[in-house]
PDB file of C-alpha atoms in Angstrom:
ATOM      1  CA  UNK D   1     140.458 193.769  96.971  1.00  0.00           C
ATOM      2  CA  UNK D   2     143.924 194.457  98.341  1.00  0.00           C
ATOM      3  CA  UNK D   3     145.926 191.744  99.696  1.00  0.00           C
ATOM      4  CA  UNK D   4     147.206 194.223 102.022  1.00  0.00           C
ATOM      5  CA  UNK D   5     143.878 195.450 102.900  1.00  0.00           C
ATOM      6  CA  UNK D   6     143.835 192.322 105.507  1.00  0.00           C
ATOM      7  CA  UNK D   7     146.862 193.291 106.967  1.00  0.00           C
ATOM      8  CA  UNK D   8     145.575 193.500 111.347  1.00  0.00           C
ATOM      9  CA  UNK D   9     147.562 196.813 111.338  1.00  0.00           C
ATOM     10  CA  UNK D  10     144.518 198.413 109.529  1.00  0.00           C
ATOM     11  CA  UNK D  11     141.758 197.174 110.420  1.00  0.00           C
ATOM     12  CA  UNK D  12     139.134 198.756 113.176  1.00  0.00           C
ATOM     13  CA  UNK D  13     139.794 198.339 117.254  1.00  0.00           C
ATOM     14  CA  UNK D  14     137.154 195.988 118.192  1.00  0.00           C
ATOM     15  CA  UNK D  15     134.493 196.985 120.600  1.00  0.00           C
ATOM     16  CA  UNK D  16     135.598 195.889 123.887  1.00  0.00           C
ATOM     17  CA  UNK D  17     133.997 194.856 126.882  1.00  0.00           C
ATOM     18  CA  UNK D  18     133.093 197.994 128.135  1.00  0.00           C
ATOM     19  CA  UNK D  19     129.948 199.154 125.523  1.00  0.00           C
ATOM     20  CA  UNK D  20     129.054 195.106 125.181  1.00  0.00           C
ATOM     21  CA  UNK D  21     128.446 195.812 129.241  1.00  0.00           C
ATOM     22  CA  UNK D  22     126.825 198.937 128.811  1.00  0.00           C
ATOM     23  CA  UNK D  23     124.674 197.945 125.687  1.00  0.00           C
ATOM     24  CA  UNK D  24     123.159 194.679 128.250  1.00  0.00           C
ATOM     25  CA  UNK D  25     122.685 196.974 131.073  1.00  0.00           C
ATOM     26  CA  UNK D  26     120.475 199.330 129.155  1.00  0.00           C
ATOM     27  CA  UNK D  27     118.403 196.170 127.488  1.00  0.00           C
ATOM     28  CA  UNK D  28     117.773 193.553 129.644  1.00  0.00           C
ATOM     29  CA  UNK D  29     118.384 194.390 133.870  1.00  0.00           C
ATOM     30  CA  UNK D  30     116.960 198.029 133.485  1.00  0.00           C
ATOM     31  CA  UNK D  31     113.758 197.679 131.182  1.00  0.00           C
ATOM     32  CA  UNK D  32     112.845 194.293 133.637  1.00  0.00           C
ATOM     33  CA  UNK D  33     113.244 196.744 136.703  1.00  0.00           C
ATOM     34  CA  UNK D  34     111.600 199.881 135.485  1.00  0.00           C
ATOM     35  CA  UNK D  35     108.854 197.379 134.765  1.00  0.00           C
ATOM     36  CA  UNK D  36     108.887 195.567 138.026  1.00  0.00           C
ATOM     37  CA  UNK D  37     109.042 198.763 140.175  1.00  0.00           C
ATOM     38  CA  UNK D  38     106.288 199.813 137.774  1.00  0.00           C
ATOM     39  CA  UNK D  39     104.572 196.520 138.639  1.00  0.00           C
ATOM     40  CA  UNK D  40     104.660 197.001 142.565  1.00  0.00           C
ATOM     41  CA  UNK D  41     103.751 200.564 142.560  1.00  0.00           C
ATOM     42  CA  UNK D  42     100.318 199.678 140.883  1.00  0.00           C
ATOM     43  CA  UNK D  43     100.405 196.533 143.715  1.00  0.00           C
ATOM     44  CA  UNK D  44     100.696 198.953 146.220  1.00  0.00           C
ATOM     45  CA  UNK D  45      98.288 201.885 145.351  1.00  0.00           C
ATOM     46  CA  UNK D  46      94.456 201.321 145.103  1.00  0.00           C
ATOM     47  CA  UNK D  47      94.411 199.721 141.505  1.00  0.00           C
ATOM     48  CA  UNK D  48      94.240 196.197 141.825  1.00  0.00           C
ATOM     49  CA  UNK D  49      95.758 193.827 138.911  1.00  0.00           C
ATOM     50  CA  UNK D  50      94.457 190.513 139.901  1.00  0.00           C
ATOM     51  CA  UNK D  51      94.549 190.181 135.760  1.00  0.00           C
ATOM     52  CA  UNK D  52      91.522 187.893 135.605  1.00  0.00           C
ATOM     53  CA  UNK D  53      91.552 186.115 138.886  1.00  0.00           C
ATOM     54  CA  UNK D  54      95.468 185.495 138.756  1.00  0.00           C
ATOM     55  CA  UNK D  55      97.850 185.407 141.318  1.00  0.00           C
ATOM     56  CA  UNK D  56      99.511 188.741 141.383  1.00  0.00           C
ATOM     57  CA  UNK D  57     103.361 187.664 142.148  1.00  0.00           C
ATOM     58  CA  UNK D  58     103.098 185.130 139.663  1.00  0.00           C
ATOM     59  CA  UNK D  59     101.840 187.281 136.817  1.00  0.00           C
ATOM     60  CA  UNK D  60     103.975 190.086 137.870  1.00  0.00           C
ATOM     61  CA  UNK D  61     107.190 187.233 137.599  1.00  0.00           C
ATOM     62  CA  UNK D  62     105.665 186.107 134.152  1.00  0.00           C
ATOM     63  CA  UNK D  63     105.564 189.989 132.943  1.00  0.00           C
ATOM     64  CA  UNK D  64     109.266 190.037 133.835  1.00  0.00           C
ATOM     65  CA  UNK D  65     110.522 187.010 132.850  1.00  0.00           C
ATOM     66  CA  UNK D  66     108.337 187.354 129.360  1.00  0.00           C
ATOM     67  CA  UNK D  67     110.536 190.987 128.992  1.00  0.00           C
ATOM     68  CA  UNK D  68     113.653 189.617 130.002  1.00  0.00           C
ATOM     69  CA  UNK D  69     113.739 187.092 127.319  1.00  0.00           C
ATOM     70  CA  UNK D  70     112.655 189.424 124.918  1.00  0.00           C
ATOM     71  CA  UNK D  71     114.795 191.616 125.718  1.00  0.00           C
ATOM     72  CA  UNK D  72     117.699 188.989 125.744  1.00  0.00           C
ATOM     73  CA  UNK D  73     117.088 188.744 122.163  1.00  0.00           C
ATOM     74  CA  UNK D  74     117.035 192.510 121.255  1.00  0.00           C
ATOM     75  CA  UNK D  75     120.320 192.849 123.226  1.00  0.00           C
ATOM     76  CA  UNK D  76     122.000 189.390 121.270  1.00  0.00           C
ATOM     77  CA  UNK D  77     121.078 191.315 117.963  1.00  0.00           C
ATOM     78  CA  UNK D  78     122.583 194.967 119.140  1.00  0.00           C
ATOM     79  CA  UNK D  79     126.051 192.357 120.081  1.00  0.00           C
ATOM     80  CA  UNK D  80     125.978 190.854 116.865  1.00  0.00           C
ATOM     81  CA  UNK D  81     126.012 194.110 114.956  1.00  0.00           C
ATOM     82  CA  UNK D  82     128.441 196.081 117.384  1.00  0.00           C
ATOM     83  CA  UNK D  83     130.847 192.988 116.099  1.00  0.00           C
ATOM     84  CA  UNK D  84     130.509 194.002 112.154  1.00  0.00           C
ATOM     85  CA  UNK D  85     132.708 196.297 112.501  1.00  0.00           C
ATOM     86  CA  UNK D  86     135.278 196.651 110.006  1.00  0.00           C
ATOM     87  CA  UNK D  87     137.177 198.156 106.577  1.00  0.00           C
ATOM     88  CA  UNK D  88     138.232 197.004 103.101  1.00  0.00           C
ATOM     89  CA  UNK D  89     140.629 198.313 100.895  1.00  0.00           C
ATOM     90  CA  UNK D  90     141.054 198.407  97.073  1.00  0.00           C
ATOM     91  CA  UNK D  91     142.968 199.910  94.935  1.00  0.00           C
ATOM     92  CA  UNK D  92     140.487 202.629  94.494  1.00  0.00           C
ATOM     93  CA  UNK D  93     138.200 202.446  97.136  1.00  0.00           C
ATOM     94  CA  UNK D  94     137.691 202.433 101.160  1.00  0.00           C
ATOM     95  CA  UNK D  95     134.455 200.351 102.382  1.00  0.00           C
ATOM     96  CA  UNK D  96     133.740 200.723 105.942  1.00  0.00           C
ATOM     97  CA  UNK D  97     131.047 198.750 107.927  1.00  0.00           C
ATOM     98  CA  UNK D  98     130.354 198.784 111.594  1.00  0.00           C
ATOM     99  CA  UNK D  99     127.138 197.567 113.317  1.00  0.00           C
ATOM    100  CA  UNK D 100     124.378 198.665 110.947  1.00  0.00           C
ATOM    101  CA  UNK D 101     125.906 201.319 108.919  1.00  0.00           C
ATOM    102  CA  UNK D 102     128.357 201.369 106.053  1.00  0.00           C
ATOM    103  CA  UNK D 103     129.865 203.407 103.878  1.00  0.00           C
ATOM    104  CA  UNK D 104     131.686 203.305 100.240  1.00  0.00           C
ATOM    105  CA  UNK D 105     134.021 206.345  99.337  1.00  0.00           C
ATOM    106  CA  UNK D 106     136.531 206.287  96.116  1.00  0.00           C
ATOM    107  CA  UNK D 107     140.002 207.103  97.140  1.00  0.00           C
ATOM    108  CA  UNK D 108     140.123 209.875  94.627  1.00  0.00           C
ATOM    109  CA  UNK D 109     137.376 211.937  96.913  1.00  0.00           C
ATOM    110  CA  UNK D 110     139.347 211.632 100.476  1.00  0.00           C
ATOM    111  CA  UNK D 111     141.336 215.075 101.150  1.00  0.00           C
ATOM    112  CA  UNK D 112     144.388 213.241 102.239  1.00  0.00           C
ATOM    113  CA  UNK D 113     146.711 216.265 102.124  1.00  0.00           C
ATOM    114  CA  UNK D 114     144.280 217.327 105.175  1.00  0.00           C
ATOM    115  CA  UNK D 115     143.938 213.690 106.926  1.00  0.00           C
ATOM    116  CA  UNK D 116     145.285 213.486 110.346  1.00  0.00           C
ATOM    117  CA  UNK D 117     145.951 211.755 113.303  1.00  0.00           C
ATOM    118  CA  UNK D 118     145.001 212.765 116.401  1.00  0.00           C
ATOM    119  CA  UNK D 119     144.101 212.100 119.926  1.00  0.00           C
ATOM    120  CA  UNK D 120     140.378 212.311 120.923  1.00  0.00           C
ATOM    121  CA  UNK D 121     140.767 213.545 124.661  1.00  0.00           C
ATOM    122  CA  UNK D 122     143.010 215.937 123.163  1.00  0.00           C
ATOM    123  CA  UNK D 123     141.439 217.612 120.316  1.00  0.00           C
ATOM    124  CA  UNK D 124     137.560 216.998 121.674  1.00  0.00           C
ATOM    125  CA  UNK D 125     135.848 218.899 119.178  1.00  0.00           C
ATOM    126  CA  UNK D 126     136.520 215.624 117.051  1.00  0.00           C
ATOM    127  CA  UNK D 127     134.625 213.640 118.993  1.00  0.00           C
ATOM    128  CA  UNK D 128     131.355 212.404 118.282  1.00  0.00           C
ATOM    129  CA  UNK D 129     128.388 214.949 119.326  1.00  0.00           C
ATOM    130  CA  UNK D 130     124.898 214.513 118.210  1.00  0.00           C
ATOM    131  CA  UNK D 131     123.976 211.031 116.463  1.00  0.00           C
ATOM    132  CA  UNK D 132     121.987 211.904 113.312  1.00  0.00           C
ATOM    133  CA  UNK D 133     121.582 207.836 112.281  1.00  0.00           C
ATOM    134  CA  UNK D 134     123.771 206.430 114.092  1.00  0.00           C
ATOM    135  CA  UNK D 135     124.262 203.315 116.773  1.00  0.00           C
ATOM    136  CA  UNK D 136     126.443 204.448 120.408  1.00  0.00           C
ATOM    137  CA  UNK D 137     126.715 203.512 123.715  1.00  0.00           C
ATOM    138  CA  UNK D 138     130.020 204.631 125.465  1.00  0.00           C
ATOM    139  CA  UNK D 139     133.182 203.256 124.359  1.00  0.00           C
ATOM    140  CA  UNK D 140     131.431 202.569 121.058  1.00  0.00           C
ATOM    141  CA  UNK D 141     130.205 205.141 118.244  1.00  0.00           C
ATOM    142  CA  UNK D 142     128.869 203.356 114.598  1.00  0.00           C
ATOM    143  CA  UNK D 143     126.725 205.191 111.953  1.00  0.00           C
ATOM    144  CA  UNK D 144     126.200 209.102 111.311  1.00  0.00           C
ATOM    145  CA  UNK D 145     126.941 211.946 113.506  1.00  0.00           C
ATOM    146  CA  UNK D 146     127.845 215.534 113.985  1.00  0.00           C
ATOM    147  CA  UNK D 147     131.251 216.040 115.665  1.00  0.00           C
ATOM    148  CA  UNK D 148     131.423 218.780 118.909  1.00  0.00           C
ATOM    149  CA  UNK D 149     133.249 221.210 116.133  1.00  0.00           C
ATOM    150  CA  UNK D 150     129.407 220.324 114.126  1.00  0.00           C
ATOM    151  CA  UNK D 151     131.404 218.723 111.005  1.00  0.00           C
ATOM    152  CA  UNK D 152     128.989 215.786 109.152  1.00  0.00           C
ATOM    153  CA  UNK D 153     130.934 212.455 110.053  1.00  0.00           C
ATOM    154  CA  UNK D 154     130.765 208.954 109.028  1.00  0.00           C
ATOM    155  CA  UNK D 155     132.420 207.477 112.705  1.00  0.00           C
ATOM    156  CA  UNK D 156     133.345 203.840 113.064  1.00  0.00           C
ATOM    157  CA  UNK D 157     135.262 203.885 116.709  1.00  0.00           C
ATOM    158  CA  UNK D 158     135.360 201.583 119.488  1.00  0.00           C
ATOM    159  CA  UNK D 159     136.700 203.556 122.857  1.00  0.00           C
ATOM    160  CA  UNK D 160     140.456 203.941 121.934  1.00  0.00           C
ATOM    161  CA  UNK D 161     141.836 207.682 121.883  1.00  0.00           C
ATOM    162  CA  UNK D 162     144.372 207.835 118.811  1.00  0.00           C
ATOM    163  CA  UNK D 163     141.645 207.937 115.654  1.00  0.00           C
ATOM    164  CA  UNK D 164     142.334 208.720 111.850  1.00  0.00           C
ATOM    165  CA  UNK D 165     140.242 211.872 110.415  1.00  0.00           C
ATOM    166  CA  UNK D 166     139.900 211.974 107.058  1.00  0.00           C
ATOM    167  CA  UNK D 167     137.812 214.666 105.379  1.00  0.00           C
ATOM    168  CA  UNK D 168     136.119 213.568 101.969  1.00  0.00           C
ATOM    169  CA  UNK D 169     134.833 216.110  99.287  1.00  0.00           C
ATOM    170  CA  UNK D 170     131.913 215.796 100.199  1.00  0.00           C
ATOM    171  CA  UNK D 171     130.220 216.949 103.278  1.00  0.00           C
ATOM    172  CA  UNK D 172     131.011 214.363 105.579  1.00  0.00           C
ATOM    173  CA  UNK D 173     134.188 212.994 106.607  1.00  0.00           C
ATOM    174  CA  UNK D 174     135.257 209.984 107.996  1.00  0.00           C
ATOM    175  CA  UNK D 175     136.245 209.117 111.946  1.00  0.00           C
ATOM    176  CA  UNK D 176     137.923 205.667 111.788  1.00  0.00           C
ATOM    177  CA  UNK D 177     139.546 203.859 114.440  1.00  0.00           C
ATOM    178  CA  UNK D 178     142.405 201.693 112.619  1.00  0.00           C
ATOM    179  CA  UNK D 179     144.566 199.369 115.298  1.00  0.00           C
ATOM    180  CA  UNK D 180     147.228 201.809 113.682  1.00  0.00           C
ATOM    181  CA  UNK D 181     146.356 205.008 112.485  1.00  0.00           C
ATOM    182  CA  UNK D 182     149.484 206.321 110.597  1.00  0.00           C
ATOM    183  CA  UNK D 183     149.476 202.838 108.848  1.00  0.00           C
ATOM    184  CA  UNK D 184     146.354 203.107 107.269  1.00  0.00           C
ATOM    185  CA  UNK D 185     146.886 206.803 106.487  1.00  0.00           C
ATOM    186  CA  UNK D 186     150.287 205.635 104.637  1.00  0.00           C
ATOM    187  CA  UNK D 187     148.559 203.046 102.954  1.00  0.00           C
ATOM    188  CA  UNK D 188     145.834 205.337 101.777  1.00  0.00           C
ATOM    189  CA  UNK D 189     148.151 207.958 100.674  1.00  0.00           C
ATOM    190  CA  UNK D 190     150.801 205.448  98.890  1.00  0.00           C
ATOM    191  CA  UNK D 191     147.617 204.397  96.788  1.00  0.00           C
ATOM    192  CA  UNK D 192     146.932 207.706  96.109  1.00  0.00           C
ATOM    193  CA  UNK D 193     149.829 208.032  94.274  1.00  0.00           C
ATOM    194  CA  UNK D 194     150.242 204.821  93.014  1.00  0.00           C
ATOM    195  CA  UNK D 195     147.126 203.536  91.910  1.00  0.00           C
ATOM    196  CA  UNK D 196     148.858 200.556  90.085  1.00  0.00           C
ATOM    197  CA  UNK D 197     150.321 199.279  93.537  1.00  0.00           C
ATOM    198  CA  UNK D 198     147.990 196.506  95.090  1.00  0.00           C
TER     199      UNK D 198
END
């Protein structure tokens, strides 16, 4: 692996806050109050869920709390994957992996003549569309999806608006978020050339 492939300058914008807050919402506090709301509705209509002779409010609170720490635990694992998100670099390779996905492609299949930078409130039809196998909350996209302009993508991008498109021969490209852009597209395109230079 490149030396240079550590360099910060290169690697993928972290998730932030934002989809980390979004990502709990939708696990733990929203599941635990559909459920509860679920719970009183039955409470308050003509079905009774005494639940063998229980007390109602306390097996109602045990339903809860049971999902809560369940759910806990399926949001801790959904954190711990939205954090494996970065690349590698070699002298003839790019590896990308973010949250479940990853993805190998040899330098010598990018099209970096047409690799560009650009800015995703700008040029929207780059921005992710429908997730095909994918992992994405907002602020965060991971995994496989079709861009609005309905180009296959492999996207790795945490929230930030300046991203690095880089079209492969095959039939999906590649939406990265590098902490700089038009380094990593220099560094891809100097190895390009020289594939001696590590």
């Amino acid at each position: 692996m490149s030396t240079r492939a550590l360099d910060p300058r290169l690697q993928l914008v972290p998730p932030g806050t934002r989809p980390r807050l979004w990502m709990f919402c939708l696990c733990v506090p929203l599941p635990v109050l559909v459920t509860v709301a679920a719970l009183l509705a039955v409470k308050g209509g003509d079905t009774h869920w005494d639940f063998a002779g229980g007390d109602p409010v306390m097996v109602g609170a045990a339903i809860a709390g049971t999902e809560a720490l369940l759910m806990s635990a399926v949001w801790a694992l959904l954190d711990r994957a939205m954090h494996r998100h970065r690349l590698a670099l070699s002298a003839d390779s790019l590896e990308v992996k973010t949250s479940f996905y990853s993805r190998i492609v040899p330098l010598s299949e990018l099209r970096l003549d047409e690799a560009r930078v650009i800015d995703l409130d700008e040029r929207t039809e780059f921005k992710p569309g429908v997730k095909t196998n994918g992992y994405a909350v907002p602020g965060f996209h991971s995994g496989h999806f079709r861009l609005r302009n309905r180009e296959k993508a492999f996207v790795a991008i945490a929230g930030e608006r300046r991203a690095l498109w880089l079209p492969t021969a095959r039939n999906a490209g590649l939406l990265l978020q590098p902490q700089q852009p038009d380094a990593l597209l220099d560094r891809l395109r100097e190895l390009a050339t020289n594939p001696q230079r590590r």
